[in-house]
Amino acid sequence: MTHRSIHWFRKGLRLHDNPALLAAMKDSVELHPIFILDPWFPKNMSVSANRWRFLIETLKDLDDSLKKINSRLFVVRGKPAEVFPLLFKKWKVTRLTFEVDTEPYSRQRDAEVERLAAEHNVEVIQRVSNTLYDIDRVIAENNGKPPLTYVRLQTVLASMGPPKRPCHAPTQETMAGCCRPWKASYEEEYGVPTLEELGQDAQELGPHLYPGGESEALRRLDLHMKRTAWVCNFQKPNTEPNTLTPSTTVLSPYMKFGCLSARTFYWKLVEIYQGKKHSAPPVSLHGQLLWREFFYTAGVGIPNFNKMEGNPVCVQVDWAENKEHLQAWSEGRTGYPFIDAIMTQLRTEGWIHHLARHAVACFLTRGDLWISWEEGQKVFELLLLDADWSLNAGNWQWLSASAFFHQFFRVYSPVAFGKKTDKNGDYIKKYLPILRKFPAEYIYEPWKAPRSLQERAGCIVGKDYPKPIVVHETVSKQNIQRMKAAYARRSGAGAEQTQGSSDKNKKGEKRKGPSVAELFKKKKK
């Protein structure tokens, strides 16, 4: 027993499958598990009160779990680069461990912390456990480039074999001989913060549907895994975006904060699938974990992944700036009840179904409002409990047909899409109670209801509920042509294709640009 260790919790806010935590305990006489709360973030980051509540609950749960193995969580206030030199000296630290984080900001931060550790003769141990695989190795196996299609990712992963099995959670026996340096006076200095300390208004909190923490994550996982037939038959596209209770697992917030290990989830599914007929990637639950891996890999390997400019895989589109439309969309005031109900659920509850995300993302970008996916990315970063840098950026590029998905002519209808699974509009009535007295015939298009019906329903469109801010049938067709032009510019057709729809050649005939199919052929070369 020679080491005095710090284990730095960041995303992996759990005890199970935490190899870096186990490494901190090995041969240690003293262990300080810490979480660093940089006061800059709550003051400057756009994050909803719902997500701060989730984090606070997660930290409390983590502290409770550590107490059970004779340890505690130290929540340290300050910037990592400033607090570590102080902690190294104060606690006479010889070892620092943490989970590998692949985001650009995190890599820069961790490199600086490693440098500081070296200056203080502190050993640094990093372990992969936020993802199924070592992302750098995935890219190396693909000739140094990130796989740009799901199928290619599957091919690379098949050559690497299955993910590692999860590590066991530490116990009191694991901690034997490793003392807990906690004093009563530490409660104020190192205790879990409150919403008030973070400058959050409790009145802005939505319903408490998804409590934070590892305990809740494992409870929810166990609950869903008991539904073996449902697990085996699960196909994500066949789940419904507008059920009154979620039609999927809602484990994504727990994955985002690392309350649940991806490897634990993966191998639990392996156990259930064993000897049974089951769905397969990309639509199965295994497939969902691989989608997460896909976007994490893209986030590491593609420069400027969360931006359009300087992003080599992203189509450069001349998006419009319309603050009024952006605000109406984000606040659920577009005049399209299906879209507005989804955004209301997001704002109040912090979670929406992935197909609901498809609908509102398409509406904001290429479908209707022609506003940049980067603006939508910011709103999701603010409101989603499961907002994850790589997944958020990747999915917005996908849904705006800027990268990965190129069938820009397939546009979600803000009316017909919701009707497929909720003809009566019960979902709309739940989140937009002002429309609850509209009959099913008009619930998705209240502006079409006769004035007399609107009066009986107690909701006059244009007064009590907004009129549609755009006419979908018109703008969606215009936007398809705009996307076609953007793709043409990218493929090298250039200004000739862009202007071809309006310019005439010397013979008085319109120049004919390449078809959409031809553009795709060119792109593949």
Short mmCIF file of C-alpha atoms in Angstrom, two decimals:
data_model
loop_
_atom_site.label_atom_id
_atom_site.label_comp_id
_atom_site.label_asym_id
_atom_site.label_seq_id
_atom_site.Cartn_x
_atom_site.Cartn_y
_atom_site.Cartn_z
CA MET A 1 0.00 0.00 0.00
CA THR A 2 2.01 2.94 -1.27
CA HIS A 3 -0.27 5.30 -3.17
CA ARG A 4 -2.43 8.25 -2.24
CA SER A 5 -4.93 8.38 -5.08
CA ILE A 6 -7.51 10.72 -6.55
CA HIS A 7 -10.18 9.27 -8.79
CA TRP A 8 -11.70 12.04 -10.88
CA PHE A 9 -15.35 11.41 -11.75
CA ARG A 10 -16.51 13.20 -14.91
CA LYS A 11 -19.02 11.34 -17.11
CA GLY A 12 -18.64 7.91 -15.51
CA LEU A 13 -20.77 8.78 -12.49
CA ARG A 14 -21.12 5.20 -11.24
CA LEU A 15 -19.36 2.44 -9.34
CA HIS A 16 -20.13 -0.47 -11.71
CA ASP A 17 -17.83 -0.97 -14.71
CA ASN A 18 -15.44 1.76 -13.64
CA PRO A 19 -11.92 0.41 -14.29
CA ALA A 20 -10.27 3.76 -13.57
CA LEU A 21 -11.84 3.78 -10.09
CA LEU A 22 -10.57 0.25 -9.44
CA ALA A 23 -7.10 1.35 -10.60
CA ALA A 24 -7.22 4.20 -8.07
CA MET A 25 -7.95 1.76 -5.24
CA LYS A 26 -5.14 -0.66 -6.05
CA ASP A 27 -2.24 -0.42 -3.61
CA SER A 28 -3.64 2.80 -2.11
CA VAL A 29 -3.59 3.79 1.53
CA GLU A 30 -5.81 6.79 0.85
CA LEU A 31 -8.43 7.55 -1.81
CA HIS A 32 -10.18 10.81 -2.63
CA PRO A 33 -13.01 10.32 -5.17
CA ILE A 34 -13.70 13.78 -6.55
CA PHE A 35 -16.06 15.59 -8.90
CA ILE A 36 -14.92 19.03 -10.04
CA LEU A 37 -17.61 21.67 -10.30
CA ASP A 38 -16.30 24.61 -12.27
CA PRO A 39 -18.39 27.63 -11.14
CA TRP A 40 -17.99 29.07 -14.65
CA PHE A 41 -20.37 26.49 -16.12
CA PRO A 42 -23.60 27.17 -14.21
CA LYS A 43 -23.08 30.89 -14.76
CA ASN A 44 -22.26 30.77 -18.45
CA MET A 45 -23.48 27.49 -19.95
CA SER A 46 -26.99 27.26 -21.38
CA VAL A 47 -28.25 24.23 -19.46
CA SER A 48 -31.80 23.76 -18.19
CA ALA A 49 -32.72 23.47 -14.53
CA ASN A 50 -33.97 19.94 -15.31
CA ARG A 51 -30.49 18.80 -16.30
CA TRP A 52 -28.82 20.45 -13.30
CA ARG A 53 -31.33 18.63 -11.08
CA PHE A 54 -30.43 15.35 -12.79
CA LEU A 55 -26.72 15.98 -12.14
CA ILE A 56 -27.27 16.90 -8.48
CA GLU A 57 -29.32 13.74 -7.91
CA THR A 58 -26.65 11.69 -9.66
CA LEU A 59 -23.91 13.13 -7.43
CA LYS A 60 -25.99 12.47 -4.30
CA ASP A 61 -26.59 8.90 -5.39
CA LEU A 62 -22.89 8.45 -6.13
CA ASP A 63 -21.99 9.81 -2.69
CA ASP A 64 -24.48 7.41 -1.08
CA SER A 65 -22.99 4.47 -2.98
CA LEU A 66 -19.48 5.46 -1.93
CA LYS A 67 -20.59 5.66 1.71
CA LYS A 68 -21.62 2.00 1.51
CA ILE A 69 -18.01 1.04 0.74
CA ASN A 70 -16.58 3.38 3.40
CA SER A 71 -15.78 6.26 1.08
CA ARG A 72 -17.23 9.64 0.15
CA LEU A 73 -17.50 11.95 -2.87
CA PHE A 74 -15.59 15.23 -2.69
CA VAL A 75 -17.22 17.90 -4.87
CA VAL A 76 -14.39 20.35 -5.49
CA ARG A 77 -15.22 23.86 -6.69
CA GLY A 78 -12.89 25.45 -9.24
CA LYS A 79 -11.20 24.96 -12.61
CA PRO A 80 -9.35 21.63 -12.99
CA ALA A 81 -6.07 23.33 -13.94
CA GLU A 82 -6.26 25.48 -10.81
CA VAL A 83 -7.49 22.97 -8.23
CA PHE A 84 -5.29 19.98 -9.08
CA PRO A 85 -1.94 21.53 -8.08
CA LEU A 86 -3.53 22.50 -4.75
CA LEU A 87 -5.01 19.04 -4.19
CA PHE A 88 -1.80 17.26 -5.17
CA LYS A 89 0.04 19.14 -2.40
CA LYS A 90 -2.75 19.14 0.19
CA TRP A 91 -3.44 15.41 -0.03
CA LYS A 92 0.13 14.33 -0.94
CA VAL A 93 -1.22 12.62 -4.06
CA THR A 94 0.86 10.10 -6.00
CA ARG A 95 -1.76 8.82 -8.46
CA LEU A 96 -4.62 10.33 -10.49
CA THR A 97 -7.13 8.16 -12.38
CA PHE A 98 -10.02 9.03 -14.67
CA GLU A 99 -12.13 7.70 -17.51
CA VAL A 100 -11.12 8.56 -21.08
CA ASP A 101 -13.23 11.39 -22.53
CA THR A 102 -13.13 11.93 -26.27
CA GLU A 103 -14.68 15.37 -26.74
CA PRO A 104 -12.31 18.08 -28.08
CA TYR A 105 -12.67 20.31 -25.00
CA SER A 106 -12.16 17.33 -22.70
CA ARG A 107 -9.02 16.16 -24.50
CA GLN A 108 -7.51 19.62 -24.24
CA ARG A 109 -8.40 19.84 -20.54
CA ASP A 110 -7.05 16.37 -19.80
CA ALA A 111 -3.76 17.06 -21.59
CA GLU A 112 -3.25 20.11 -19.37
CA VAL A 113 -4.06 18.08 -16.24
CA GLU A 114 -1.59 15.38 -17.31
CA ARG A 115 1.09 18.05 -17.70
CA LEU A 116 0.36 19.40 -14.21
CA ALA A 117 0.42 15.88 -12.78
CA ALA A 118 3.83 15.24 -14.32
CA GLU A 119 5.15 18.44 -12.71
CA HIS A 120 4.04 17.09 -9.32
CA ASN A 121 5.31 13.53 -9.95
CA VAL A 122 1.75 12.19 -9.97
CA GLU A 123 1.10 9.04 -11.99
CA VAL A 124 -1.89 9.36 -14.37
CA ILE A 125 -3.99 6.33 -15.32
CA GLN A 126 -6.80 6.61 -17.89
CA ARG A 127 -9.22 3.80 -18.73
CA VAL A 128 -11.81 3.41 -21.50
CA SER A 129 -15.31 2.82 -20.18
CA ASN A 130 -17.56 5.57 -21.57
CA THR A 131 -17.78 3.75 -24.91
CA LEU A 132 -17.92 0.09 -25.92
CA TYR A 133 -14.55 0.30 -27.66
CA ASP A 134 -11.42 2.43 -27.56
CA ILE A 135 -12.43 5.04 -30.15
CA ASP A 136 -8.85 5.83 -31.16
CA ARG A 137 -8.29 2.15 -31.88
CA VAL A 138 -11.47 1.99 -34.00
CA ILE A 139 -10.14 4.85 -36.12
CA ALA A 140 -6.70 3.23 -36.33
CA GLU A 141 -8.28 -0.05 -37.50
CA ASN A 142 -10.03 1.93 -40.25
CA ASN A 143 -6.74 3.20 -41.69
CA GLY A 144 -6.70 6.27 -39.50
CA LYS A 145 -10.10 7.58 -40.60
CA PRO A 146 -13.49 7.44 -38.88
CA PRO A 147 -16.00 5.09 -40.54
CA LEU A 148 -18.55 7.31 -42.28
CA THR A 149 -21.27 4.69 -42.63
CA TYR A 150 -22.86 2.43 -40.07
CA VAL A 151 -22.07 -0.65 -42.17
CA ARG A 152 -18.41 0.30 -42.32
CA LEU A 153 -18.35 0.73 -38.55
CA GLN A 154 -19.87 -2.73 -38.15
CA THR A 155 -17.18 -4.19 -40.41
CA VAL A 156 -14.39 -2.58 -38.39
CA LEU A 157 -15.87 -3.65 -35.06
CA ALA A 158 -16.38 -7.21 -36.32
CA SER A 159 -12.63 -7.41 -36.93
CA MET A 160 -11.99 -6.21 -33.37
CA GLY A 161 -14.27 -8.73 -31.68
CA PRO A 162 -16.91 -8.04 -29.00
CA PRO A 163 -16.47 -5.24 -26.46
CA LYS A 164 -14.72 -5.97 -23.17
CA ARG A 165 -16.92 -7.29 -20.42
CA PRO A 166 -17.77 -4.78 -17.68
CA CYS A 167 -15.72 -4.62 -14.49
CA HIS A 168 -17.19 -5.51 -11.13
CA ALA A 169 -18.22 -2.70 -8.79
CA PRO A 170 -15.90 -2.05 -5.84
CA THR A 171 -16.96 -3.37 -2.44
CA GLN A 172 -15.96 -2.83 1.19
CA GLU A 173 -13.43 -5.62 0.70
CA THR A 174 -11.95 -3.75 -2.30
CA MET A 175 -11.54 -0.71 -0.07
CA ALA A 176 -9.94 -2.70 2.75
CA GLY A 177 -6.81 -0.91 3.90
CA CYS A 178 -7.73 2.21 1.93
CA CYS A 179 -8.83 4.84 4.43
CA ARG A 180 -11.61 7.39 4.05
CA PRO A 181 -10.19 10.85 4.79
CA TRP A 182 -13.53 12.57 5.47
CA LYS A 183 -14.21 15.08 8.21
CA ALA A 184 -17.51 16.56 9.33
CA SER A 185 -16.25 20.01 8.33
CA TYR A 186 -15.97 18.81 4.72
CA GLU A 187 -19.77 18.81 4.25
CA GLU A 188 -19.77 22.54 3.58
CA GLU A 189 -16.53 22.60 1.59
CA TYR A 190 -16.95 19.43 -0.47
CA GLY A 191 -20.66 18.62 -0.25
CA VAL A 192 -22.99 18.07 -3.21
CA PRO A 193 -24.28 21.45 -4.46
CA THR A 194 -27.88 22.59 -4.35
CA LEU A 195 -29.87 24.12 -7.18
CA GLU A 196 -29.63 27.44 -5.38
CA GLU A 197 -25.82 27.27 -5.31
CA LEU A 198 -25.89 26.67 -9.05
CA GLY A 199 -28.07 29.73 -9.54
CA GLN A 200 -31.03 27.68 -10.75
CA ASP A 201 -34.69 28.53 -10.16
CA ALA A 202 -36.62 25.55 -8.79
CA GLN A 203 -39.79 27.00 -10.32
CA GLU A 204 -38.36 26.26 -13.76
CA LEU A 205 -38.22 22.53 -13.04
CA GLY A 206 -40.55 20.23 -14.93
CA PRO A 207 -42.17 17.04 -13.62
CA HIS A 208 -39.77 14.68 -11.88
CA LEU A 209 -40.01 11.77 -14.34
CA TYR A 210 -36.39 10.64 -14.57
CA PRO A 211 -34.50 10.77 -11.25
CA GLY A 212 -30.74 10.98 -11.69
CA GLY A 213 -28.22 8.41 -10.49
CA GLU A 214 -26.70 4.98 -10.94
CA SER A 215 -29.27 3.34 -8.66
CA GLU A 216 -32.14 4.52 -10.84
CA ALA A 217 -30.23 3.62 -14.01
CA LEU A 218 -29.71 0.01 -12.88
CA ARG A 219 -33.32 -0.21 -11.67
CA ARG A 220 -34.62 0.96 -15.05
CA LEU A 221 -32.25 -1.39 -16.90
CA ASP A 222 -33.42 -4.34 -14.81
CA LEU A 223 -37.06 -3.37 -15.33
CA HIS A 224 -36.71 -3.33 -19.12
CA MET A 225 -34.49 -6.41 -19.33
CA LYS A 226 -37.21 -8.45 -17.61
CA ARG A 227 -39.35 -7.82 -20.70
CA THR A 228 -37.39 -10.38 -22.69
CA ALA A 229 -39.86 -10.69 -25.58
CA TRP A 230 -40.00 -6.91 -25.94
CA VAL A 231 -36.19 -6.71 -25.86
CA CYS A 232 -35.80 -9.42 -28.51
CA ASN A 233 -38.44 -7.88 -30.78
CA PHE A 234 -37.33 -4.29 -30.29
CA GLN A 235 -37.00 -2.28 -33.50
CA LYS A 236 -36.45 1.43 -32.95
CA PRO A 237 -38.31 2.66 -36.08
CA ASN A 238 -41.40 0.76 -34.96
CA THR A 239 -41.63 2.56 -31.63
CA GLU A 240 -44.02 5.51 -31.42
CA PRO A 241 -42.98 9.16 -31.01
CA ASN A 242 -46.21 10.38 -29.45
CA THR A 243 -47.32 7.88 -26.85
CA LEU A 244 -48.43 9.35 -23.52
CA THR A 245 -45.71 7.33 -21.78
CA PRO A 246 -42.36 6.59 -23.50
CA SER A 247 -42.30 3.66 -25.92
CA THR A 248 -38.53 3.20 -25.48
CA THR A 249 -36.25 2.63 -22.48
CA VAL A 250 -35.35 6.30 -21.73
CA LEU A 251 -31.93 5.08 -20.62
CA SER A 252 -30.23 7.76 -22.72
CA PRO A 253 -29.91 10.36 -19.89
CA TYR A 254 -28.27 7.70 -17.74
CA MET A 255 -25.87 6.82 -20.55
CA LYS A 256 -25.03 10.51 -21.09
CA PHE A 257 -23.99 11.01 -17.46
CA GLY A 258 -22.37 7.58 -17.22
CA CYS A 259 -24.83 6.39 -14.56
CA LEU A 260 -25.15 3.31 -16.76
CA SER A 261 -22.23 1.65 -18.49
CA ALA A 262 -22.65 0.97 -22.22
CA ARG A 263 -20.76 -2.31 -21.76
CA THR A 264 -23.06 -3.42 -18.95
CA PHE A 265 -26.07 -2.69 -21.17
CA TYR A 266 -24.45 -4.47 -24.15
CA TRP A 267 -23.60 -7.68 -22.29
CA LYS A 268 -26.97 -7.79 -20.54
CA LEU A 269 -28.54 -7.85 -24.00
CA VAL A 270 -26.16 -10.64 -25.05
CA GLU A 271 -27.50 -12.73 -22.16
CA ILE A 272 -31.11 -12.11 -23.18
CA TYR A 273 -30.51 -12.71 -26.90
CA GLN A 274 -28.76 -16.02 -26.23
CA GLY A 275 -30.65 -18.86 -27.96
CA LYS A 276 -33.58 -16.62 -28.93
CA LYS A 277 -34.67 -15.09 -32.19
CA HIS A 278 -34.08 -11.36 -31.95
CA SER A 279 -33.83 -8.15 -33.97
CA ALA A 280 -30.45 -7.03 -35.27
CA PRO A 281 -28.54 -3.78 -35.74
CA PRO A 282 -29.17 -1.07 -36.72
CA VAL A 283 -32.73 -1.24 -35.32
CA SER A 284 -32.17 -3.49 -32.28
CA LEU A 285 -31.11 -2.33 -28.82
CA HIS A 286 -27.60 -3.53 -29.64
CA GLY A 287 -27.93 -1.41 -32.75
CA GLN A 288 -28.72 1.68 -30.67
CA LEU A 289 -25.50 1.23 -28.71
CA LEU A 290 -23.59 0.94 -31.98
CA TRP A 291 -25.19 4.19 -33.23
CA ARG A 292 -23.80 5.83 -30.10
CA GLU A 293 -20.39 4.37 -30.95
CA PHE A 294 -20.74 5.58 -34.56
CA PHE A 295 -21.26 9.21 -33.59
CA TYR A 296 -18.59 9.11 -30.88
CA THR A 297 -16.13 7.88 -33.49
CA ALA A 298 -17.21 10.56 -35.95
CA GLY A 299 -16.86 13.20 -33.22
CA VAL A 300 -13.26 12.18 -32.60
CA GLY A 301 -12.19 11.73 -36.21
CA ILE A 302 -13.93 14.61 -38.01
CA PRO A 303 -12.59 18.15 -37.47
CA ASN A 304 -15.08 20.82 -36.36
CA PHE A 305 -17.69 18.12 -35.94
CA ASN A 306 -20.24 20.36 -34.22
CA LYS A 307 -20.06 23.07 -36.89
CA MET A 308 -20.90 23.40 -40.57
CA GLU A 309 -17.90 25.50 -41.59
CA GLY A 310 -14.62 23.62 -41.57
CA ASN A 311 -16.42 20.29 -41.26
CA PRO A 312 -15.27 18.16 -44.22
CA VAL A 313 -18.27 15.77 -44.21
CA CYS A 314 -20.93 18.48 -43.89
CA VAL A 315 -22.78 19.95 -46.87
CA GLN A 316 -22.37 23.74 -46.86
CA VAL A 317 -25.86 25.20 -46.93
CA ASP A 318 -26.93 28.85 -47.10
CA TRP A 319 -29.24 28.64 -44.13
CA ALA A 320 -31.39 31.65 -43.31
CA GLU A 321 -31.36 33.66 -40.10
CA ASN A 322 -34.82 34.21 -38.64
CA LYS A 323 -34.81 34.83 -34.90
CA GLU A 324 -38.60 35.01 -34.71
CA HIS A 325 -39.05 31.62 -36.38
CA LEU A 326 -36.27 30.06 -34.29
CA GLN A 327 -37.83 31.31 -31.08
CA ALA A 328 -41.31 30.20 -32.13
CA TRP A 329 -39.95 26.71 -32.86
CA SER A 330 -37.99 26.45 -29.62
CA GLU A 331 -40.95 27.63 -27.55
CA GLY A 332 -43.56 25.49 -29.31
CA ARG A 333 -45.38 28.31 -31.11
CA THR A 334 -45.15 27.30 -34.79
CA GLY A 335 -48.88 26.81 -35.28
CA TYR A 336 -48.34 23.13 -36.08
CA PRO A 337 -49.68 21.25 -33.03
CA PHE A 338 -47.57 18.11 -33.51
CA ILE A 339 -44.36 20.15 -33.63
CA ASP A 340 -45.43 22.41 -30.77
CA ALA A 341 -46.45 19.50 -28.55
CA ILE A 342 -43.04 17.88 -29.02
CA MET A 343 -41.16 21.07 -28.20
CA THR A 344 -43.39 21.62 -25.16
CA GLN A 345 -42.63 18.11 -23.91
CA LEU A 346 -38.91 18.76 -24.45
CA ARG A 347 -38.97 22.07 -22.60
CA THR A 348 -40.94 20.73 -19.62
CA GLU A 349 -39.69 17.15 -19.29
CA GLY A 350 -36.22 17.18 -20.85
CA TRP A 351 -36.76 14.16 -23.08
CA ILE A 352 -38.54 13.35 -26.35
CA HIS A 353 -38.67 10.19 -28.50
CA HIS A 354 -36.06 9.91 -31.24
CA LEU A 355 -38.70 10.04 -34.00
CA ALA A 356 -40.11 13.18 -32.40
CA ARG A 357 -36.58 14.59 -32.63
CA HIS A 358 -36.62 13.67 -36.31
CA ALA A 359 -39.84 15.60 -36.85
CA VAL A 360 -38.83 18.84 -35.12
CA ALA A 361 -35.28 18.79 -36.53
CA CYS A 362 -36.51 18.36 -40.09
CA PHE A 363 -39.09 21.11 -39.53
CA LEU A 364 -36.46 23.58 -38.28
CA THR A 365 -33.95 22.88 -41.04
CA ARG A 366 -34.55 21.48 -44.53
CA GLY A 367 -38.27 20.80 -44.12
CA ASP A 368 -39.85 24.13 -43.32
CA LEU A 369 -37.97 26.95 -41.57
CA TRP A 370 -34.60 26.66 -43.36
CA ILE A 371 -32.68 27.50 -40.18
CA SER A 372 -29.23 26.05 -39.50
CA TRP A 373 -28.96 22.77 -37.65
CA GLU A 374 -26.39 24.47 -35.41
CA GLU A 375 -29.22 26.55 -33.91
CA GLY A 376 -31.24 23.41 -33.21
CA GLN A 377 -28.17 21.80 -31.72
CA LYS A 378 -27.94 24.68 -29.20
CA VAL A 379 -31.58 24.31 -28.17
CA PHE A 380 -31.20 20.55 -27.64
CA GLU A 381 -27.99 21.17 -25.69
CA LEU A 382 -29.99 23.47 -23.43
CA LEU A 383 -33.07 21.31 -22.91
CA LEU A 384 -32.25 17.62 -23.33
CA LEU A 385 -31.34 15.57 -20.27
CA ASP A 386 -29.36 13.30 -22.60
CA ALA A 387 -27.63 16.06 -24.58
CA ASP A 388 -24.33 14.48 -25.58
CA TRP A 389 -21.84 16.49 -27.66
CA SER A 390 -21.07 13.85 -30.29
CA LEU A 391 -24.58 12.43 -30.59
CA ASN A 392 -26.22 15.84 -30.67
CA ALA A 393 -23.94 17.13 -33.44
CA GLY A 394 -24.12 13.91 -35.44
CA ASN A 395 -27.87 13.54 -35.30
CA TRP A 396 -28.49 17.17 -36.28
CA GLN A 397 -26.25 16.76 -39.31
CA TRP A 398 -28.08 13.56 -40.18
CA LEU A 399 -31.58 14.99 -39.80
CA SER A 400 -30.77 18.15 -41.73
CA ALA A 401 -29.34 15.91 -44.51
CA SER A 402 -26.03 17.73 -44.09
CA ALA A 403 -24.02 14.56 -43.47
CA PHE A 404 -24.47 10.76 -43.25
CA PHE A 405 -28.07 10.85 -44.56
CA HIS A 406 -28.47 12.32 -48.04
CA GLN A 407 -32.09 11.73 -49.06
CA PHE A 408 -33.03 15.37 -48.55
CA PHE A 409 -36.16 14.94 -50.64
CA ARG A 410 -37.70 12.79 -47.88
CA VAL A 411 -39.38 15.38 -45.68
CA TYR A 412 -41.44 14.73 -42.57
CA SER A 413 -44.93 16.21 -42.70
CA PRO A 414 -45.74 18.15 -39.50
CA VAL A 415 -49.31 16.94 -39.92
CA ALA A 416 -49.35 13.43 -41.40
CA PHE A 417 -46.39 12.01 -39.45
CA GLY A 418 -48.01 12.34 -36.05
CA LYS A 419 -51.38 11.09 -37.29
CA LYS A 420 -49.89 7.70 -38.15
CA THR A 421 -49.59 6.68 -34.53
CA ASP A 422 -52.01 9.02 -32.75
CA LYS A 423 -55.05 9.73 -34.88
CA ASN A 424 -57.07 11.25 -32.04
CA GLY A 425 -54.29 13.63 -31.05
CA ASP A 426 -54.15 12.54 -27.40
CA TYR A 427 -50.48 13.49 -27.27
CA ILE A 428 -51.27 16.99 -28.55
CA LYS A 429 -54.08 17.38 -26.02
CA LYS A 430 -51.70 16.41 -23.20
CA TYR A 431 -49.03 18.96 -24.04
CA LEU A 432 -51.23 21.64 -25.65
CA PRO A 433 -54.34 21.66 -23.45
CA ILE A 434 -55.61 24.78 -25.26
CA LEU A 435 -56.46 22.44 -28.16
CA ARG A 436 -58.00 19.61 -26.13
CA LYS A 437 -61.57 20.35 -27.23
CA PHE A 438 -60.77 20.16 -30.94
CA PRO A 439 -62.08 16.99 -32.60
CA ALA A 440 -59.62 14.53 -34.17
CA GLU A 441 -60.52 15.87 -37.62
CA TYR A 442 -58.90 19.23 -36.82
CA ILE A 443 -56.50 18.57 -33.94
CA TYR A 444 -53.46 18.48 -36.25
CA GLU A 445 -54.71 21.38 -38.41
CA PRO A 446 -56.79 23.62 -36.13
CA TRP A 447 -56.61 26.52 -38.59
CA LYS A 448 -58.89 24.55 -40.90
CA ALA A 449 -61.65 24.28 -38.30
CA PRO A 450 -64.74 26.46 -38.89
CA ARG A 451 -64.86 29.58 -36.77
CA SER A 452 -67.91 28.29 -34.94
CA LEU A 453 -66.06 25.11 -33.93
CA GLN A 454 -63.07 27.14 -32.74
CA GLU A 455 -65.40 29.23 -30.59
CA ARG A 456 -67.00 26.12 -29.07
CA ALA A 457 -63.53 24.70 -28.39
CA GLY A 458 -62.56 27.92 -26.62
CA CYS A 459 -59.56 28.48 -28.88
CA ILE A 460 -59.48 30.95 -31.74
CA VAL A 461 -56.57 30.25 -34.08
CA GLY A 462 -54.53 33.40 -34.49
CA LYS A 463 -55.55 34.63 -31.05
CA ASP A 464 -55.41 31.79 -28.50
CA TYR A 465 -53.16 29.54 -30.58
CA PRO A 466 -50.90 30.75 -33.43
CA LYS A 467 -51.55 30.32 -37.10
CA PRO A 468 -48.91 28.28 -38.95
CA ILE A 469 -45.79 30.38 -39.35
CA VAL A 470 -45.16 28.84 -42.79
CA VAL A 471 -47.22 26.86 -45.30
CA HIS A 472 -45.59 23.44 -45.23
CA GLU A 473 -46.78 22.34 -48.67
CA THR A 474 -45.15 25.40 -50.25
CA VAL A 475 -41.92 25.87 -48.32
CA SER A 476 -41.00 22.19 -48.21
CA LYS A 477 -40.96 22.06 -52.02
CA GLN A 478 -38.87 25.22 -52.20
CA ASN A 479 -36.45 23.86 -49.63
CA ILE A 480 -35.96 20.59 -51.50
CA GLN A 481 -34.77 22.66 -54.45
CA ARG A 482 -32.47 24.66 -52.17
CA MET A 483 -30.97 21.45 -50.81
CA LYS A 484 -30.59 20.14 -54.34
CA ALA A 485 -28.62 23.27 -55.21
CA ALA A 486 -26.41 22.88 -52.14
CA TYR A 487 -25.65 19.28 -53.12
CA ALA A 488 -24.96 20.41 -56.68
CA ARG A 489 -22.42 22.97 -55.49
CA ARG A 490 -20.73 20.30 -53.42
CA SER A 491 -20.60 17.82 -56.29
CA GLY A 492 -18.83 20.32 -58.52
CA ALA A 493 -21.75 21.37 -60.67
CA GLY A 494 -21.10 24.84 -59.31
CA ALA A 495 -22.85 28.00 -60.34
CA GLU A 496 -24.12 26.51 -63.59
CA GLN A 497 -26.31 24.05 -61.73
CA THR A 498 -27.32 26.64 -59.15
CA GLN A 499 -28.48 29.04 -61.86
CA GLY A 500 -29.63 26.39 -64.33
CA SER A 501 -33.22 26.41 -63.16
CA SER A 502 -33.66 30.06 -64.16
CA ASP A 503 -31.04 30.83 -66.85
CA LYS A 504 -31.55 30.04 -70.52
CA ASN A 505 -28.91 29.09 -73.02
CA LYS A 506 -28.32 30.71 -76.40
CA LYS A 507 -31.05 28.61 -78.03
CA GLY A 508 -33.60 29.82 -75.53
CA GLU A 509 -33.71 26.52 -73.69
CA LYS A 510 -33.18 26.10 -69.96
CA ARG A 511 -29.89 24.61 -68.94
CA LYS A 512 -30.53 21.18 -67.50
CA GLY A 513 -28.49 20.27 -64.44
CA PRO A 514 -27.80 16.71 -63.29
CA SER A 515 -30.60 14.74 -61.65
CA VAL A 516 -30.56 13.93 -57.96
CA ALA A 517 -29.61 10.32 -58.80
CA GLU A 518 -26.71 11.56 -60.93
CA LEU A 519 -25.52 13.79 -58.10
CA PHE A 520 -25.40 10.83 -55.75
CA LYS A 521 -23.45 8.83 -58.33
CA LYS A 522 -20.94 11.65 -58.60
CA LYS A 523 -20.62 11.88 -54.84
CA LYS A 524 -19.79 8.19 -54.52
CA LYS A 525 -16.87 8.36 -56.95
#
